[in-house]
Coordinates of C-alpha atoms in Angstrom, one line a residue:
Chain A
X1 CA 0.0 0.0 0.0
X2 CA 2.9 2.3 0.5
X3 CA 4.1 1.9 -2.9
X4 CA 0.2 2.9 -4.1
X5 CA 0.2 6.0 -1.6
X6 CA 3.9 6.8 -2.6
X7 CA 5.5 6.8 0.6
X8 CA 7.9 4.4 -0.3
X9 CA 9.4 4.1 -4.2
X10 CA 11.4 0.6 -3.8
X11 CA 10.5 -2.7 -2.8
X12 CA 11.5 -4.5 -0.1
X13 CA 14.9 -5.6 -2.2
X14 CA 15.6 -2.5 -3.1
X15 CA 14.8 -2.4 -6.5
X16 CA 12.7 1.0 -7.8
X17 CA 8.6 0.3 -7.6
X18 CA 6.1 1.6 -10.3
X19 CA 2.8 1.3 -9.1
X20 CA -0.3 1.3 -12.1
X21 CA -3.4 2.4 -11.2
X22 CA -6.5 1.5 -12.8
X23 CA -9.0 4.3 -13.6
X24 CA -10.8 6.6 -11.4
X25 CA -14.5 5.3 -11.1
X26 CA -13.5 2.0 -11.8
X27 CA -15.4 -0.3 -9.5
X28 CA -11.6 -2.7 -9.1
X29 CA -10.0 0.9 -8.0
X30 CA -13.0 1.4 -5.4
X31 CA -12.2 -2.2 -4.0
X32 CA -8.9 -1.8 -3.7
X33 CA -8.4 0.9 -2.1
X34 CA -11.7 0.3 0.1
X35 CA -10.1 -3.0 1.2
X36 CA -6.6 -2.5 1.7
X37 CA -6.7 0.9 3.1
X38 CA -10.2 1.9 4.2
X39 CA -10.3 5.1 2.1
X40 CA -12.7 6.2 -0.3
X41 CA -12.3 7.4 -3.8
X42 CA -12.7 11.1 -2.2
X43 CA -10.4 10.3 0.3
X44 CA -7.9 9.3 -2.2
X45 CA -8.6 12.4 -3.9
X46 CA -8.1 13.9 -1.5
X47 CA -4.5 12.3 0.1
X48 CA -3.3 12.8 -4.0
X49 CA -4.3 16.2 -3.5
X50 CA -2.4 16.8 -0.7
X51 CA 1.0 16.0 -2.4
X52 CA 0.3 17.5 -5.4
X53 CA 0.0 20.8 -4.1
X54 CA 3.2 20.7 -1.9
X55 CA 4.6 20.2 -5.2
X56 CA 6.2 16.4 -3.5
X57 CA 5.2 14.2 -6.0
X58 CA 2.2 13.2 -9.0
X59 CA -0.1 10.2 -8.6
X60 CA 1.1 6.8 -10.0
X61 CA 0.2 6.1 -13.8
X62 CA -3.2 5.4 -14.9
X63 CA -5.0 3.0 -16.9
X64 CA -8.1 2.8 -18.5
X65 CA -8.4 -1.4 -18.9
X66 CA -7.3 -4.7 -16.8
X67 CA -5.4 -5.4 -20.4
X68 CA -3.4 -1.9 -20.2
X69 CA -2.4 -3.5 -17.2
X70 CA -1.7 -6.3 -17.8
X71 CA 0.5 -4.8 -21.2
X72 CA 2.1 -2.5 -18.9
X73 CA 2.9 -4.7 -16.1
X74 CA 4.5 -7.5 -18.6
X75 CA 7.2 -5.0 -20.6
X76 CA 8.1 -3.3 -17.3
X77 CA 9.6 -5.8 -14.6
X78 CA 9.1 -3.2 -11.6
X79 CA 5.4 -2.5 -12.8
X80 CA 3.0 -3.5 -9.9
X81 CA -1.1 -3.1 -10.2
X82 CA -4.3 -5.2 -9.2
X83 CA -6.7 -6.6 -11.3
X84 CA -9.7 -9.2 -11.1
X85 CA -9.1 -12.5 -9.9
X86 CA -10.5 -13.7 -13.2
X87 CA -7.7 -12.3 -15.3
X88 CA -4.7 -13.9 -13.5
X89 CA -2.3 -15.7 -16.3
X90 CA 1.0 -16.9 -16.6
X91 CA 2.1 -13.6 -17.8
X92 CA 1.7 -11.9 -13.9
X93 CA 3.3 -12.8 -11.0
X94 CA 0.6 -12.9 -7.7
X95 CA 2.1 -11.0 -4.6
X96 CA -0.9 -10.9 -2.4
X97 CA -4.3 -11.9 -3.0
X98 CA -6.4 -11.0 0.4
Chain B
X1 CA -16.7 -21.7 -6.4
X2 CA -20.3 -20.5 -6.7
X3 CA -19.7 -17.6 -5.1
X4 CA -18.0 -15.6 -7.9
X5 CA -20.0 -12.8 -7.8
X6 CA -17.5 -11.7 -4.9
X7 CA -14.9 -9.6 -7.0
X8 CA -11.4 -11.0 -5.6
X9 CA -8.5 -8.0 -6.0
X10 CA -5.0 -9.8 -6.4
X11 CA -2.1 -7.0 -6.4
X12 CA 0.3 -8.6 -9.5
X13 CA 3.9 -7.7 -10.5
X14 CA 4.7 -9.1 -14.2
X15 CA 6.4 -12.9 -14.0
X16 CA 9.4 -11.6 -15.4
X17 CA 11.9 -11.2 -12.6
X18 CA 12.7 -8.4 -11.2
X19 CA 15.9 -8.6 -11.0
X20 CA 16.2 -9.2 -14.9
X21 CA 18.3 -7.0 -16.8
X22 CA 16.7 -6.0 -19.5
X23 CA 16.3 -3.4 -21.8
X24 CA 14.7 -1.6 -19.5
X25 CA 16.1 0.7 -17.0
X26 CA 14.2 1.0 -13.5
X27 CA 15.6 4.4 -13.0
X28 CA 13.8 6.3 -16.0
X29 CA 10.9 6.5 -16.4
X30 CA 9.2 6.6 -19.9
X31 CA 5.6 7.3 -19.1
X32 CA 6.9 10.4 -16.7
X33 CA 5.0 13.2 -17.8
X34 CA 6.8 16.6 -18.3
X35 CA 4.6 18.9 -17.4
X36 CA 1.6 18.4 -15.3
X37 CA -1.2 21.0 -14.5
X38 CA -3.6 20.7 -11.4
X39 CA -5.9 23.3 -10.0
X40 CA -7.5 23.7 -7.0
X41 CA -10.5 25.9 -5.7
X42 CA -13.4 27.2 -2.7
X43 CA -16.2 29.3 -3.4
X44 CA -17.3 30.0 -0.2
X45 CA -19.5 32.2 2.1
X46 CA -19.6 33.4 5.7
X47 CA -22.1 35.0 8.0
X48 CA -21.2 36.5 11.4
X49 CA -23.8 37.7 14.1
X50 CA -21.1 40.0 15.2
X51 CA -21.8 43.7 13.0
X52 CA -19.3 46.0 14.4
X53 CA -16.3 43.8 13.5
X54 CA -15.0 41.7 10.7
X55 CA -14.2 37.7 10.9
X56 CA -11.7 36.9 8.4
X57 CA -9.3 33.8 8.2
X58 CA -5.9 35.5 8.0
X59 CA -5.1 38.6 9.5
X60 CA -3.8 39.5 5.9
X61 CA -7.2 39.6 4.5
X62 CA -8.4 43.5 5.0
X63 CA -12.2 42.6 5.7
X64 CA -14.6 40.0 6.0
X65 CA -17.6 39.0 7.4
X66 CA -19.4 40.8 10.2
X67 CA -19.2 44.6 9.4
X68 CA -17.9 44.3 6.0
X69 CA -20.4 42.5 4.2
X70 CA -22.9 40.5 6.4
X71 CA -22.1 37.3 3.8
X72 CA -18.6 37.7 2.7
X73 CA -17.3 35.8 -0.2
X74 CA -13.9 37.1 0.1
X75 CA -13.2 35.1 3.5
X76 CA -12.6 31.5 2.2
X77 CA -12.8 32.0 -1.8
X78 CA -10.0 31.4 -4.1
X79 CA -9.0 29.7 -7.3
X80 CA -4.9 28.5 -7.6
X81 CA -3.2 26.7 -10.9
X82 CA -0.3 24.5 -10.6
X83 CA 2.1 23.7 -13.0
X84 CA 4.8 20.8 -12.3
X85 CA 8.2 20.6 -14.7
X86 CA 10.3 17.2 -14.8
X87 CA 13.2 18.1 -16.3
X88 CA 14.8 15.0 -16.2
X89 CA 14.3 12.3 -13.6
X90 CA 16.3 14.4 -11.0
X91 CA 15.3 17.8 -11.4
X92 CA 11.6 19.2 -11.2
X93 CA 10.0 22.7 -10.2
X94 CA 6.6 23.9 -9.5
X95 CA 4.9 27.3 -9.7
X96 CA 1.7 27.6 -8.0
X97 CA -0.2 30.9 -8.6
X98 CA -3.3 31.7 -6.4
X99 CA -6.2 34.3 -6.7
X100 CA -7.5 35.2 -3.3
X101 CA -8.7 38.5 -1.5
X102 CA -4.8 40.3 -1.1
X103 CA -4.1 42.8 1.3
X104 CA -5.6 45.8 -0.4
X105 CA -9.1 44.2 -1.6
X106 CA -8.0 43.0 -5.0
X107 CA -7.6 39.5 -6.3
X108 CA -4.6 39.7 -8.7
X109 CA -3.4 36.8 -8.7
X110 CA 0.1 36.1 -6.8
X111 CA 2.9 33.8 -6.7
X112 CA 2.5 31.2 -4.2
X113 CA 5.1 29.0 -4.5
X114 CA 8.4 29.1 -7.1
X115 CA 10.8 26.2 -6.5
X116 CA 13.5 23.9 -8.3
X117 CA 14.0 20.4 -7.1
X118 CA 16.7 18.5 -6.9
X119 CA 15.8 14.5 -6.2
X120 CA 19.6 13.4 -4.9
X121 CA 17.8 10.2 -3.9
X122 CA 13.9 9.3 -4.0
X123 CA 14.2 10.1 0.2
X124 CA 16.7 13.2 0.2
X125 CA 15.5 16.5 -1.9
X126 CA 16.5 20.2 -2.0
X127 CA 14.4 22.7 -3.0
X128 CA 15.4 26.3 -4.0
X129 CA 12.9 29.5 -4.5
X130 CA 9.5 29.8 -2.9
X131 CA 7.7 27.0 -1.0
X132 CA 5.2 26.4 2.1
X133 CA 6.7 25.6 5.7
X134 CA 5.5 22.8 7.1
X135 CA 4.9 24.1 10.4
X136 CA 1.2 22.9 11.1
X137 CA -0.1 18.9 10.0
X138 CA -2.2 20.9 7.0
X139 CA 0.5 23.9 6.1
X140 CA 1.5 21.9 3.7
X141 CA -2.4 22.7 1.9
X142 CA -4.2 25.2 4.2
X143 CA -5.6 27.0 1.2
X144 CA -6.7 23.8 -0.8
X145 CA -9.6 23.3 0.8
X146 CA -10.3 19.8 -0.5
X147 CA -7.6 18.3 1.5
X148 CA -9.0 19.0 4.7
X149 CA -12.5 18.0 6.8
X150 CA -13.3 21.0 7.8
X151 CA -14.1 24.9 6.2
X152 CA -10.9 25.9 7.1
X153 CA -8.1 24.7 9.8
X154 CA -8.8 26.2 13.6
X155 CA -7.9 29.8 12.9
X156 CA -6.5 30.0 16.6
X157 CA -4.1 27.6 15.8
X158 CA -3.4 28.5 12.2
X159 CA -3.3 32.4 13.2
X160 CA -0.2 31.5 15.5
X161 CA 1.7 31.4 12.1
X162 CA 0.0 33.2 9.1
X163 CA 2.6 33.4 6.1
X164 CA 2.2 30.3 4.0
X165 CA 5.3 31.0 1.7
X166 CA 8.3 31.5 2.1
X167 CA 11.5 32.4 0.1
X168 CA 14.8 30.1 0.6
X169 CA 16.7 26.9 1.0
X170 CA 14.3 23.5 1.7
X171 CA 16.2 20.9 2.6
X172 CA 13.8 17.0 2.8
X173 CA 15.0 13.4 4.0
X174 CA 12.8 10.7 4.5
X175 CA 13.5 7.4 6.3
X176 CA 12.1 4.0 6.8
X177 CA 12.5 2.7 10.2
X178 CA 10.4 -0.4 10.2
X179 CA 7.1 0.2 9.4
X180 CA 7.6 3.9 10.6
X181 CA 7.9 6.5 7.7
X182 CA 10.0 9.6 9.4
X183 CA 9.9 12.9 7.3
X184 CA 12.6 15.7 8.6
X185 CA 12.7 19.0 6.9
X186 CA 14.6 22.1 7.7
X187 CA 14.7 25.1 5.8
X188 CA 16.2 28.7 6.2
X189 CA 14.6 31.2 4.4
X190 CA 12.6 34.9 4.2
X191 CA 9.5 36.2 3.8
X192 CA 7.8 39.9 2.4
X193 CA 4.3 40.2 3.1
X194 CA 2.5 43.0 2.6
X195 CA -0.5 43.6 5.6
X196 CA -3.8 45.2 5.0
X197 CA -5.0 48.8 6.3
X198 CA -2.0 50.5 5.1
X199 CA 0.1 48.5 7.9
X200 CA 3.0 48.3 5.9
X201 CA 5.1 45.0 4.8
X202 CA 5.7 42.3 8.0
X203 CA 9.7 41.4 7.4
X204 CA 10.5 38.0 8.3
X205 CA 14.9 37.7 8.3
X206 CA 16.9 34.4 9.4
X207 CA 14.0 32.3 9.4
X208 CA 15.4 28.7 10.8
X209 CA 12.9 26.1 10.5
X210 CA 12.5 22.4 11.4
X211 CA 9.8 19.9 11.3
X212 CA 9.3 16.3 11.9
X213 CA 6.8 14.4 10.6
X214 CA 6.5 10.4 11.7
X215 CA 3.8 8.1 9.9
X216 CA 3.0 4.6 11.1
X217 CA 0.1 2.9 9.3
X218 CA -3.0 5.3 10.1
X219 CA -1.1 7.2 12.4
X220 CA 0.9 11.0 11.8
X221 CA 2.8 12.5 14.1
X222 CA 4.5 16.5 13.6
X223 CA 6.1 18.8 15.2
X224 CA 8.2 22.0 14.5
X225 CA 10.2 24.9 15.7
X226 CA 10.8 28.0 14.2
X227 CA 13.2 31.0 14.6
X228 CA 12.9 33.9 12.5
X229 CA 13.1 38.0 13.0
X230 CA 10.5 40.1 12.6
X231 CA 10.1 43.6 11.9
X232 CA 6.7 45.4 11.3
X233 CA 6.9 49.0 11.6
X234 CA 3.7 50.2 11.9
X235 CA 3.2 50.9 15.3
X236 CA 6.7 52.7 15.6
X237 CA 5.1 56.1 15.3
X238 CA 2.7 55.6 18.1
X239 CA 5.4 53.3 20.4
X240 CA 8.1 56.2 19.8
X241 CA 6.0 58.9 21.5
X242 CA 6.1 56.6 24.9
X243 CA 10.0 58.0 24.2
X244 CA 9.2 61.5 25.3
X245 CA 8.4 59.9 28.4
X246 CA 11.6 59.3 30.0
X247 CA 13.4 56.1 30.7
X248 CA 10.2 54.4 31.8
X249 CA 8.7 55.2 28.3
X250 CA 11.5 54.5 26.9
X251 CA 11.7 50.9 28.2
X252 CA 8.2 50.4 27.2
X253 CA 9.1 51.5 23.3
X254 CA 12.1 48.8 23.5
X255 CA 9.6 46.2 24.9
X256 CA 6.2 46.1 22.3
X257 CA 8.6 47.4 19.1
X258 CA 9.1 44.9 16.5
X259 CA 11.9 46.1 14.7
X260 CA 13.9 43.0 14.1
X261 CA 12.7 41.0 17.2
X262 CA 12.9 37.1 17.7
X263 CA 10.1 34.8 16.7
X264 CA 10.0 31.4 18.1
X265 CA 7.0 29.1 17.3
X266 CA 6.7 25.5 18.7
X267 CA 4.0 22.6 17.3
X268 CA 3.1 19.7 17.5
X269 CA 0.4 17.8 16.0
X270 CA -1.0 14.4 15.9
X271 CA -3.7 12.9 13.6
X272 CA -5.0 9.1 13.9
X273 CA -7.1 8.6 10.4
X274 CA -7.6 5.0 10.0
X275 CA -10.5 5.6 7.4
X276 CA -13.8 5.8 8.7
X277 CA -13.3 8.3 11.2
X278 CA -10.6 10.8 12.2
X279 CA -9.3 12.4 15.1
X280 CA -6.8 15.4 14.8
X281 CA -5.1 17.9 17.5
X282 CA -2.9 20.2 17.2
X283 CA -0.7 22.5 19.7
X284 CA 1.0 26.0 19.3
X285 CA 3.3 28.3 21.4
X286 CA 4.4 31.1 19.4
X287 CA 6.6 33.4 21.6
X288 CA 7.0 37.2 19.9
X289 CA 9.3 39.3 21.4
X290 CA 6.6 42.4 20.8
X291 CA 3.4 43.9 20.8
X292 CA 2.6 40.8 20.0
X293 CA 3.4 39.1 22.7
X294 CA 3.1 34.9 23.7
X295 CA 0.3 33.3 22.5
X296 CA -0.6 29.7 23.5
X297 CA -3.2 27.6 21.0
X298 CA -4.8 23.8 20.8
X299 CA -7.3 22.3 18.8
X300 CA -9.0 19.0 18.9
X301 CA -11.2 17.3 16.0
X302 CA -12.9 14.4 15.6
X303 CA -15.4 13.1 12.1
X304 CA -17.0 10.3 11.2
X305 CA -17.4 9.0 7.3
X306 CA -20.4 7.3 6.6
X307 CA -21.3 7.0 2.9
X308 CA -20.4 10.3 0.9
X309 CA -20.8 12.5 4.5
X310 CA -18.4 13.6 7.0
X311 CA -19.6 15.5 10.1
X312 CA -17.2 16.4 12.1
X313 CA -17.1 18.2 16.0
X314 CA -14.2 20.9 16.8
X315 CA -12.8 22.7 20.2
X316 CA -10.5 25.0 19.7
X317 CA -8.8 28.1 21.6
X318 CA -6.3 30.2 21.9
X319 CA -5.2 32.5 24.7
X320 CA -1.9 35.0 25.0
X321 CA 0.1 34.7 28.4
X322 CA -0.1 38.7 29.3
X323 CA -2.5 40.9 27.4
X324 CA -1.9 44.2 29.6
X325 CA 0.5 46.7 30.9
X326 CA 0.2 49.0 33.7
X327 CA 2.0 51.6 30.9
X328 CA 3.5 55.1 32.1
X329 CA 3.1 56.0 35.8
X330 CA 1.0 59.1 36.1
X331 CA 1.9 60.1 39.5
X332 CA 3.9 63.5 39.6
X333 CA 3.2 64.3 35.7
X334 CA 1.3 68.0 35.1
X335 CA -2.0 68.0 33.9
X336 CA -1.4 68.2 30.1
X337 CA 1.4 65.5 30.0
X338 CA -1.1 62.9 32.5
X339 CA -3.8 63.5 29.8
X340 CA -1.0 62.3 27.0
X341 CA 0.1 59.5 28.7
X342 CA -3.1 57.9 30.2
X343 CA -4.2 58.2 26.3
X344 CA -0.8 56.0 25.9
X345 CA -1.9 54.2 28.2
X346 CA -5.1 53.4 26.8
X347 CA -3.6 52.8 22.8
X348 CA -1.4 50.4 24.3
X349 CA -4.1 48.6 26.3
X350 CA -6.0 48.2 23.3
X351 CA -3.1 47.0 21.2
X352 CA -2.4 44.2 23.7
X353 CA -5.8 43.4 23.8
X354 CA -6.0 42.4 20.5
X355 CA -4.1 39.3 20.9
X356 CA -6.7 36.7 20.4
X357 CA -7.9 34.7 23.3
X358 CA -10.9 32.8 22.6
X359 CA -13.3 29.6 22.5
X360 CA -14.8 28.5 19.5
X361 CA -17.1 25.0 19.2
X362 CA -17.3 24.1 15.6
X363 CA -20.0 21.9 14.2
X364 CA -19.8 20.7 10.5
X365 CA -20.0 18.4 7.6
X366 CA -18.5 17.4 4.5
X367 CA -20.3 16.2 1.6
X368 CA -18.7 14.9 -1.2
X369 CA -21.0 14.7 -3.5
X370 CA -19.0 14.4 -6.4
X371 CA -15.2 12.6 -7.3
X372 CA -13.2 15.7 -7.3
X373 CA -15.9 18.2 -5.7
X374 CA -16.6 18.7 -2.1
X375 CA -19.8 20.8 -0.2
X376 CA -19.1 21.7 3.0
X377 CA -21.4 23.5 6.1
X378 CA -20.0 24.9 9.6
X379 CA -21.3 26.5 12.3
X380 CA -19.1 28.3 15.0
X381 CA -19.6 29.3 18.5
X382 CA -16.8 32.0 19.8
X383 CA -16.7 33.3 23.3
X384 CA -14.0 36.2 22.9
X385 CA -11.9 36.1 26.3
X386 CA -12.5 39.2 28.7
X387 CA -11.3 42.2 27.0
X388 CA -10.2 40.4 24.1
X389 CA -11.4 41.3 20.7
X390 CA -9.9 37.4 19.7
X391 CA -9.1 37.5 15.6
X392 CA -11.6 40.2 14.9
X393 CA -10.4 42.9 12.7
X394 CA -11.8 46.5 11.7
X395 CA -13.5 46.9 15.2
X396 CA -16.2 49.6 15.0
X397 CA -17.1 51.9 17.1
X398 CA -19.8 50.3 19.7
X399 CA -17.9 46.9 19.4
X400 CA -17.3 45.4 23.2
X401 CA -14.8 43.3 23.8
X402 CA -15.5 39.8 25.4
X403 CA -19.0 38.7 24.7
X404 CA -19.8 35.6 21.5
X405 CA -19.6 35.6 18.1
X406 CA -21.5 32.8 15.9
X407 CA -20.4 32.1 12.2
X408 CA -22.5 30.3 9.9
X409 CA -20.1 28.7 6.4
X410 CA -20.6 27.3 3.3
X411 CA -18.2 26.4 0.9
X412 CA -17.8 24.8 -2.2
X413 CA -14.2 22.9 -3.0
X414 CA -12.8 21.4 -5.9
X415 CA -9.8 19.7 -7.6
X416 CA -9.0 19.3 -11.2

């Protein structure tokens, strides 16, 4: 979650994280954030808001489809994102499923 | 699995390793945007029972509600733009420009922030030019109103430290000690800012700053100290005719000037957010060497989020250690010169008194009723302290002094 929220930019080993968000709206994004870190779309809004206008950082990327995702997260090796249960392949790696 | 119908969130990284070496390098970024642009805005409108005085939520605004206008729009309304630059992964800067109610009534738009980052590591930045200190847990946005609960932050609190901007060195390192994220940032900078009422610029020199800001899961911790000089001439006309008076007035010039007198200002703040509710409080010494004087001030507020609604409960006050001075002894002065210096006596009675001290219980709610667009409602209940005219401004004749004050607020925020 702190990779999501930006408070931390590596992972755990040290390599650099790039966190992919799915689209605002989305019902996935809703769950997501609901479920890991109790806040609501306006309370994400709202924490991205914050940064922004200390001028400390932008939001993570955004995409409009699972299969953006999913493209994005198989070309770049530090990409991490969530998607549906349903669309797990061989092509993604699963690092938590709560 | 019949129950399917239960969406399951898995958080994925690709299968490829990660520590593969490929053509890709994990330091640049391709999809990085270069420049960004995000705005920010409150319409908003106040009503205060109070007629022969004006509320307003910075004592650089020169009117508000109460006398002013009976609804003011000028209070809490603004509109600010923000452009970001990434000049390469390393180097950014910001300029954030803001249209608000200035000093003189007008709402040409100003500079807020200026600055040029330097990233030396993603933990450890420098920033050079114009930027907010982060003295108070909402500084950081106090005039983007969507960040925050409430209409605006506790002005007894926020009052203890008006300027917003400030022009300098900004140094930021950010650690990881367990699950503890620790943010310390010191800067050492200046500030200009022109007052309202033809009161001349306040002159901040030397301005050392520190702040520590510790966040473990829903849990954020900050405090700060500051150190600065401050001259704001003003009052020099009126203090330098206690002069005339002798060594006794002369000690009483030397004591209330502020012609390059220390500032120190202590916070600390602590906010526990863990989703559906909040709780925040805040503390504030700020100790002016001046007519200013020590001012002591502490809020505490607490919300609850159910569905798209926020209402949230706030105490807050703010009281100054010594808001009166005996002044020039009359005994043994002639008639003309006792008239004089009781009339001193009285200007400088009034000037002390005008260091807030005040109650206020705040009632309110947030709606956000829609994703980047918030509605907000707040009622306030002030009881000014005896003799205090607390963060009223442009007192009329017929205003008394002590006695309650109740704001009614509506506001309107958005982000884009």
């Amino acid at each position: 979650m702190d990779i999501f929220l930006g408070r931390r930019t590596r992972f755990p080993d040290g390599s650099s994280a790039v966190p992919i968000d799915q689209i605002e709206g989305s019902p996935i994004r809703e769950e997501f954030y609901t479920r890991l870190a109790e806040m609501s779309p306006a309370q994400i809004k709202a924490f991205w808001s914050k940064v922004i206008f200390t001028g400390r950082g932008q939001p993570p990327i955004t995409v409009a489809t699972a299969a953006e995702a999913k493209k994005l997260l198989s070309t770049n090796p530090n990409a991490i994102s969530y998607v549906d249960q349903t669309l797990v392949d061989s092509s993604l790696r699963v690092v938590l499923a709560p | 699995m019949n129950n399917c119908s239960a969406r399951i969130i898995v958080i994925v990284l690709s299968a490829i390793s990660v520590y593969a070496t490929g053509a890709y390098s994990a330091d640049q970024d391709a999809d990085t945007q270069i420049l960004s642009f995000s705005g920010f805005g409150t319409l908003g409108e106040v009503h205060s029972s109070q007629d022969k005085a004006d509320f307003t939520a910075s004592i650089f605004q020169p009117n508000g509600a109460g006398y002013t206008h009976s609804w003011s729009s000028d209070v809490d309304s603004l509109i600010g733009g923000q452009l970001s630059a990434n000049f390469a992964p390393k180097l950014s800067a910001v300029v954030q420009v803001i249209a608000e109610q200035n000093y003189d009534g007008s709402y040409t738009p100003h500079v807020e922030w200026a600055n040029i980052r330097y990233q030396f590591t993603p933990d450890f930045s420098i920033r050079l030019g114009r930027a907010e200190l982060p003295t108070f847990l909402f500084s950081d946005t106090r005039k983007v109103g969507y960040t925050y609960p409430w209409i605006r932050p506790p002005v007894e609190v926020y009052s203890l430290l008006p300027i917003t901007a400030s022009d300098g060195v900004h140094l930021s390192a950010r650690f990881h000690l367990g699950d503890v994220t620790d943010t310390l940032q010191g800067s050492y900078v200046q500030s200009d800012t022109q007052q309202p009422n033809n009161n001349g610029v306040a002159i901040a020199r030397d301005s050392f700053n520190l702040s520590n800001t510790a966040e473990y899961e829903s849990l954020t911790f900050r405090v700060s100290y500051q150190h600065a000089r401050l001259t704001i001439s003003a009052l020099d006309a009126f203090l330098d005719s206690f002069k005339t008076f002798g060594p006794q007035g002369v000690a009483i010039a030397d004591k209330y000037n502020s012609d390059n007198k220390p500032v120190v200002t202590e916070v600390a703040g602590v906010s526990y957010d863990p989703g559906r509710w909040f709780v925040t409080s805040e503390w504030g010494h700020a100790y002016f060497d001046s007519f200013l004087g020590a001012r002591t001030a502490w809020y505490v507020s607490g919300g609850y989020r159910a569905w798209k609604f926020t209402p949230y409960v706030t105490y807050s006050e703010g009281s100054a250690s010594s808001n009166s001075d005996r002044g020039l002894t009359l005994t043994g002065l002639s008639p003309p010169l006792r008239g004089l210096a009781t009339g001193l006596n009285a200007g400088l009675n009034s000037l002390l008194e005008s260091i807030p001290t005040q109650k206020t219980v705040s009632l309110g709610v947030r709606w956000d009723f829609l994703k980047n667009i918030d509605l907000k409602l707040q009622a306030d209940h002030t009881r000014l302290g005896a003799d205090s005219s607390g963060t009223l401004i442009n007192l009329q004749p017929g205003f008394l002094p002590g006695g309650t004050v109740n704001l009614f607020s509506a506001t309107i925020d958005l982000v884009f």
